[in-house]
Short mmCIF file of C-alpha atoms in Angstrom, two decimals:
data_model
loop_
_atom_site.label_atom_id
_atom_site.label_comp_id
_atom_site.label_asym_id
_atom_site.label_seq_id
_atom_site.Cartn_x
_atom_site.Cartn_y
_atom_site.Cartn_z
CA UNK A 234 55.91 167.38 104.69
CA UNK A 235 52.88 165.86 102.86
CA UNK A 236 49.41 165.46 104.10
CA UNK A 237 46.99 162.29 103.88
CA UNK A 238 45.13 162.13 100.82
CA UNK A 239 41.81 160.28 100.75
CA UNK A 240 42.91 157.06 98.76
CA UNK A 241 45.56 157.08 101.80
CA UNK A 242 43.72 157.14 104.82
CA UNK A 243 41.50 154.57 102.75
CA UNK A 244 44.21 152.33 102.47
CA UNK A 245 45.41 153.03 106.17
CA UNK A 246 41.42 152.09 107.50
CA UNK A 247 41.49 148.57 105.25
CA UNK A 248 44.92 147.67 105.94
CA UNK A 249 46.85 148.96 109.73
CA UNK A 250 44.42 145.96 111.46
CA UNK A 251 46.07 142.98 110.10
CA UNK A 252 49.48 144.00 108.45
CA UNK A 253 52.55 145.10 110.04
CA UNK A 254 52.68 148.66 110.32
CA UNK A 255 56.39 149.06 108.36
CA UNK A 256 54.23 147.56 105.29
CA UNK A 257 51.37 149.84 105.83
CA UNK A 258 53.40 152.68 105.79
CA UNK A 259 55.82 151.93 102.64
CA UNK A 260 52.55 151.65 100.77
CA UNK A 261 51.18 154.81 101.74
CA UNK A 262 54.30 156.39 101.24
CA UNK A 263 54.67 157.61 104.65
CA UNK A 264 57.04 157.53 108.00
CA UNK A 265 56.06 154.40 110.64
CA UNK A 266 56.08 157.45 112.90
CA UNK A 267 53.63 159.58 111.26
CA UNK A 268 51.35 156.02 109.83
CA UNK A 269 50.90 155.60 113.63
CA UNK A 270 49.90 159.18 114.79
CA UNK A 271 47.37 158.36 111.54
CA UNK A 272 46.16 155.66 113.00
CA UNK A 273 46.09 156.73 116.66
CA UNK A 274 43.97 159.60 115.53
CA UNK A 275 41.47 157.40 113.57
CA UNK A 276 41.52 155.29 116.42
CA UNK A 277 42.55 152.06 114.29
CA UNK A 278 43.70 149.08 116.54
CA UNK A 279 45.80 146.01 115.60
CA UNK A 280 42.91 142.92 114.98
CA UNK A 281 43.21 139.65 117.42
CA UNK A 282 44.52 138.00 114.64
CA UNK A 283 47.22 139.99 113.89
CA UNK A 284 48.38 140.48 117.64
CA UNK A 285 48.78 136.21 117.35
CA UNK A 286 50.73 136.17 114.80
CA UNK A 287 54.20 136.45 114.62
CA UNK A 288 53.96 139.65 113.17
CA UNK A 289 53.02 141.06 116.14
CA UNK A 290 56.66 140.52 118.18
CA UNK A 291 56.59 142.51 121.17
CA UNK A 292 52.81 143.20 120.87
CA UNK A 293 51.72 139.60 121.36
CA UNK A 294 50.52 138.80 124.93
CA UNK A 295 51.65 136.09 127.48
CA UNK A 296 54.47 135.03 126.10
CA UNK A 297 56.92 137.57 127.28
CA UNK A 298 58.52 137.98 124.24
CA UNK A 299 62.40 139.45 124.71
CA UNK A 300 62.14 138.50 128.61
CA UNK A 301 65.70 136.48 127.60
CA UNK A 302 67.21 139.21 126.48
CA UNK A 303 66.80 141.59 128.97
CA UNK A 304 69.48 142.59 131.45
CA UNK A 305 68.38 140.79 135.43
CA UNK A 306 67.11 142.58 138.27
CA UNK A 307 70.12 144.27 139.67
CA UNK A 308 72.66 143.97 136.88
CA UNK A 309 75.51 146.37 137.08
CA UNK A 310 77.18 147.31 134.14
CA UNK A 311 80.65 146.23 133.02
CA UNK A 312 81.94 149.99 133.18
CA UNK A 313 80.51 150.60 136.11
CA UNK A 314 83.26 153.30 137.66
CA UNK A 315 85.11 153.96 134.63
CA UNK A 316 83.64 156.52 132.74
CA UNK A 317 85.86 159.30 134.02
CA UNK A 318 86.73 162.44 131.85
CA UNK A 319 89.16 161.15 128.89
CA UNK A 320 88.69 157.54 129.20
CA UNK A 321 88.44 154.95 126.81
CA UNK A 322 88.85 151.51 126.73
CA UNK A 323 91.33 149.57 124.00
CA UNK A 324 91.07 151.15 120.52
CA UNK A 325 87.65 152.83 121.02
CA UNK A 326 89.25 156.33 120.61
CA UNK A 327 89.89 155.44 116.99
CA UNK A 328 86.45 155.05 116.11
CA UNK A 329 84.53 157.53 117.79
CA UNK A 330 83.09 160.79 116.00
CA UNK A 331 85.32 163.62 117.00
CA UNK A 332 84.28 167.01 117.55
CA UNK A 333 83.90 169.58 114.86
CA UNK A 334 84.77 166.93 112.36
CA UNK A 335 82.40 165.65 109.95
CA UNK A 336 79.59 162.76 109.92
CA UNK A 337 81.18 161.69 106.76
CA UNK A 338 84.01 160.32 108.94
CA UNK A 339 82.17 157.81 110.60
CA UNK A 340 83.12 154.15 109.57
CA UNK A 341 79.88 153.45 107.88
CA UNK A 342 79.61 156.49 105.87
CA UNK A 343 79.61 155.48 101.98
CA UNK A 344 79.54 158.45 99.15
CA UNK A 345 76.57 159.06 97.13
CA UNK A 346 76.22 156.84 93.98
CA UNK A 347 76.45 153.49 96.45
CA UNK A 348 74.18 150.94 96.07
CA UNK A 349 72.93 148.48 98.44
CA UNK A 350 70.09 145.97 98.72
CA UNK A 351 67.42 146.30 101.36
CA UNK A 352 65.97 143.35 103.33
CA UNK A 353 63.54 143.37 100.98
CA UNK A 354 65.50 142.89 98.09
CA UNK A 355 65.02 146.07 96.23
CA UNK A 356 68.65 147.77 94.80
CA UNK A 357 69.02 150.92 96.20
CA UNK A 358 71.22 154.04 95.39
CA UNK A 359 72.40 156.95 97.36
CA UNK A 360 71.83 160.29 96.13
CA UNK A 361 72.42 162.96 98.94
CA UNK A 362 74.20 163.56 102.09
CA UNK A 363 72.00 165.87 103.38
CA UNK A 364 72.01 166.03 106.91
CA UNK A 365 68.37 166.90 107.41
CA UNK A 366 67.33 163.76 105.78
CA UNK A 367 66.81 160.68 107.81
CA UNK A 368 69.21 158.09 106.96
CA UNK A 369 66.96 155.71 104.85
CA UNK A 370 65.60 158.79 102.84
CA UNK A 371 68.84 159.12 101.30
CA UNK A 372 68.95 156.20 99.22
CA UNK A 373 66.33 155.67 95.99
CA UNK A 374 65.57 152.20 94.61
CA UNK A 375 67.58 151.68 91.30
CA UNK A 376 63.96 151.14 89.74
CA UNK A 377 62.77 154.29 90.65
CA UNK A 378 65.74 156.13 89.06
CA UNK A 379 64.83 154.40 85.77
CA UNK A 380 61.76 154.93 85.30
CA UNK A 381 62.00 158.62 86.30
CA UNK A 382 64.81 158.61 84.15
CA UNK A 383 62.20 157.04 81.10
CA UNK A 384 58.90 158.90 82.26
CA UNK A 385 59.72 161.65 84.34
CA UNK A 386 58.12 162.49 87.89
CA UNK A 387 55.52 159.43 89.40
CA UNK A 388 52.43 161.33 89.87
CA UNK A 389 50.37 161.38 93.06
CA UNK A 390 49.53 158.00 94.92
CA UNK A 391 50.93 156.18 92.69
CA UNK A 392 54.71 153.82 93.22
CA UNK A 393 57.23 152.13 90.54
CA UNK A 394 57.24 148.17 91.32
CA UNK A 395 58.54 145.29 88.69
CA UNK A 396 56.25 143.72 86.58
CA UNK A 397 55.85 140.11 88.11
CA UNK A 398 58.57 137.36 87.83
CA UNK A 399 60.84 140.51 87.12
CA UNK A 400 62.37 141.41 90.11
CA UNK A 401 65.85 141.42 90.19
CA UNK A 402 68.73 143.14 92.06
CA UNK A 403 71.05 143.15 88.92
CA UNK A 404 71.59 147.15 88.53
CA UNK A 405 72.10 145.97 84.22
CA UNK A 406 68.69 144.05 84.04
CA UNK A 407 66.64 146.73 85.57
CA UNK A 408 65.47 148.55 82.56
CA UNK A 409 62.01 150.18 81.92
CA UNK A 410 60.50 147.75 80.10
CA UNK A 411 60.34 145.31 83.32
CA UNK A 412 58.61 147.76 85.53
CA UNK A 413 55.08 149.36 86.12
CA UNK A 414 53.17 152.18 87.26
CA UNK A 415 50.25 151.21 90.06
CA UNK A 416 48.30 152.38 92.68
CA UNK A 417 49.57 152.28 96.34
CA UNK A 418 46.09 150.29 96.99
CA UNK A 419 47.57 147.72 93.93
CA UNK A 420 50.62 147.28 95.71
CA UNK A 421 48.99 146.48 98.78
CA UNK A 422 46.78 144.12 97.55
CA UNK A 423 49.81 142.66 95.83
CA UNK A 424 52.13 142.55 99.29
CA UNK A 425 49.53 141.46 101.26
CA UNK A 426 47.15 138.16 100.52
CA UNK A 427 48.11 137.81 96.82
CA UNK A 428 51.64 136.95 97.52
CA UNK A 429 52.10 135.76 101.51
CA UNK A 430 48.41 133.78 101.48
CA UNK A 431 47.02 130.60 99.90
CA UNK A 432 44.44 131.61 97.51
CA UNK A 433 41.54 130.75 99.50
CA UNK A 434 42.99 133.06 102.60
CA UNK A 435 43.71 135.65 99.68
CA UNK A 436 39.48 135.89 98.61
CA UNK A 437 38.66 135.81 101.91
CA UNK A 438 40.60 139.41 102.89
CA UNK A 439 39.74 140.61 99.43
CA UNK A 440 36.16 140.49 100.22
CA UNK A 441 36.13 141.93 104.01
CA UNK A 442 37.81 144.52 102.11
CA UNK A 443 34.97 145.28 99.59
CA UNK A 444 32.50 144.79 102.71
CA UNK A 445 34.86 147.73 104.69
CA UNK A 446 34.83 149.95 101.90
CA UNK A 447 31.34 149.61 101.60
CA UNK A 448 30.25 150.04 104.92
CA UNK A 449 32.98 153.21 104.85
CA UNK A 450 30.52 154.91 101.91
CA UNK A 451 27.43 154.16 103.94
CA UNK A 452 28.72 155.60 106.60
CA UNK A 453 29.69 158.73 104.96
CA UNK A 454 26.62 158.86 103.17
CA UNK A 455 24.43 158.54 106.75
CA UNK A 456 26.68 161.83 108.23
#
């Protein structure tokens, strides 16, 4: 498992206040799991802002959010009494995993060389089965595999995205001539105010993030 690098956490301290986490930790390359033990341990907190949003879901106060969805005080479940030894109800016995039989039997297994396109868009492709992985890590993005394929390995802190107006999920259109090398910090920038802001909203975080990084160096530079 791979530690933090610098340009990382620096990314981590500009960014976890006032972007979803998921993003935060797709840039940094890392697990939401492990971007939040970061972040715990730096002792970053969500910003005001942020927890008004919408981003914020479940993390935005008074308005209960999911209070419809929730089972009532004193619901009892439909099979309340019937889960005896052996019992299943209609054709659910066709569909559950069996014992010593493999994962691969499940319903929504698919064999490696599938492709698939996230929520984000991006074309993926399966390339293992290993069961140590976690699910998602099993699948590459098509653009990845090209450019690998072109350049070889994508050094340190750095990701594969498509140059702009390029993005496609057309497996025959992705070809290396379309995509880029940049920084993790780039694509941030790019994810963040560049693309989901106005322009003016899009200076504005740029510069409290020159005036963080700059009162980051003083900082270190007063220890």
């Amino acid at each position: 498992m791979s530690c933090w690098t610098a340009d990382q956490i620096e990314t981590l301290r500009i960014n976890y206040a006032d972007f979803p986490t998921f993003l935060v930790a797709h840039v940094c390359g890392m697990s939401i799991d492990r971007t939040y033990a970061m972040a715990n341990r730096l002792g970053l907190k969500k910003s005001a802002a942020y927890l008004a949003s919408d981003w914020a879901c479940r993390l935005r106060r008074g308005d209960n959010v999911g209070a419809a969805y929730r089972y009532p005080k004193g619901h009892v479940p439909a099979n309340k009494g019937l889960r005896r030894p052996g019992y299943t109800r209609g054709r659910m016995t066709e569909t559950m995993f069996k014992k010593g039989r493999p994962a691969h039997e499940a319903r929504n297994y698919v064999p490696i060389g599938s492709t698939r396109i996230t929520r984000d868009g991006i074309l993926e492709r399966k390339v293992t089965d290993d069961p140590n992985l976690y699910p998602a890590r099993r699948w590459i993005g098509v653009h990845r595999l090209v450019w690998e394929a072109e350049h070889g390995a994508i050094p340190e802190g750095y990701v594969v995205v498509f140059k702009p107006g390029h993005k496609t999920t057309d497996e025959a259109l992705i070809t290396p001539d379309i995509l880029e090398l940049v920084t993790r910090a780039e694509v941030m920038r790019r994810n963040s105010y560049h693309t989901r802001y106005p322009k003016e909203v899009g200076q504005l975080i740029q510069t409290r993030a020159l005036l963080v990084r700059a009162i980051n160096r003083r900082a270190r530079h007063a220890q």
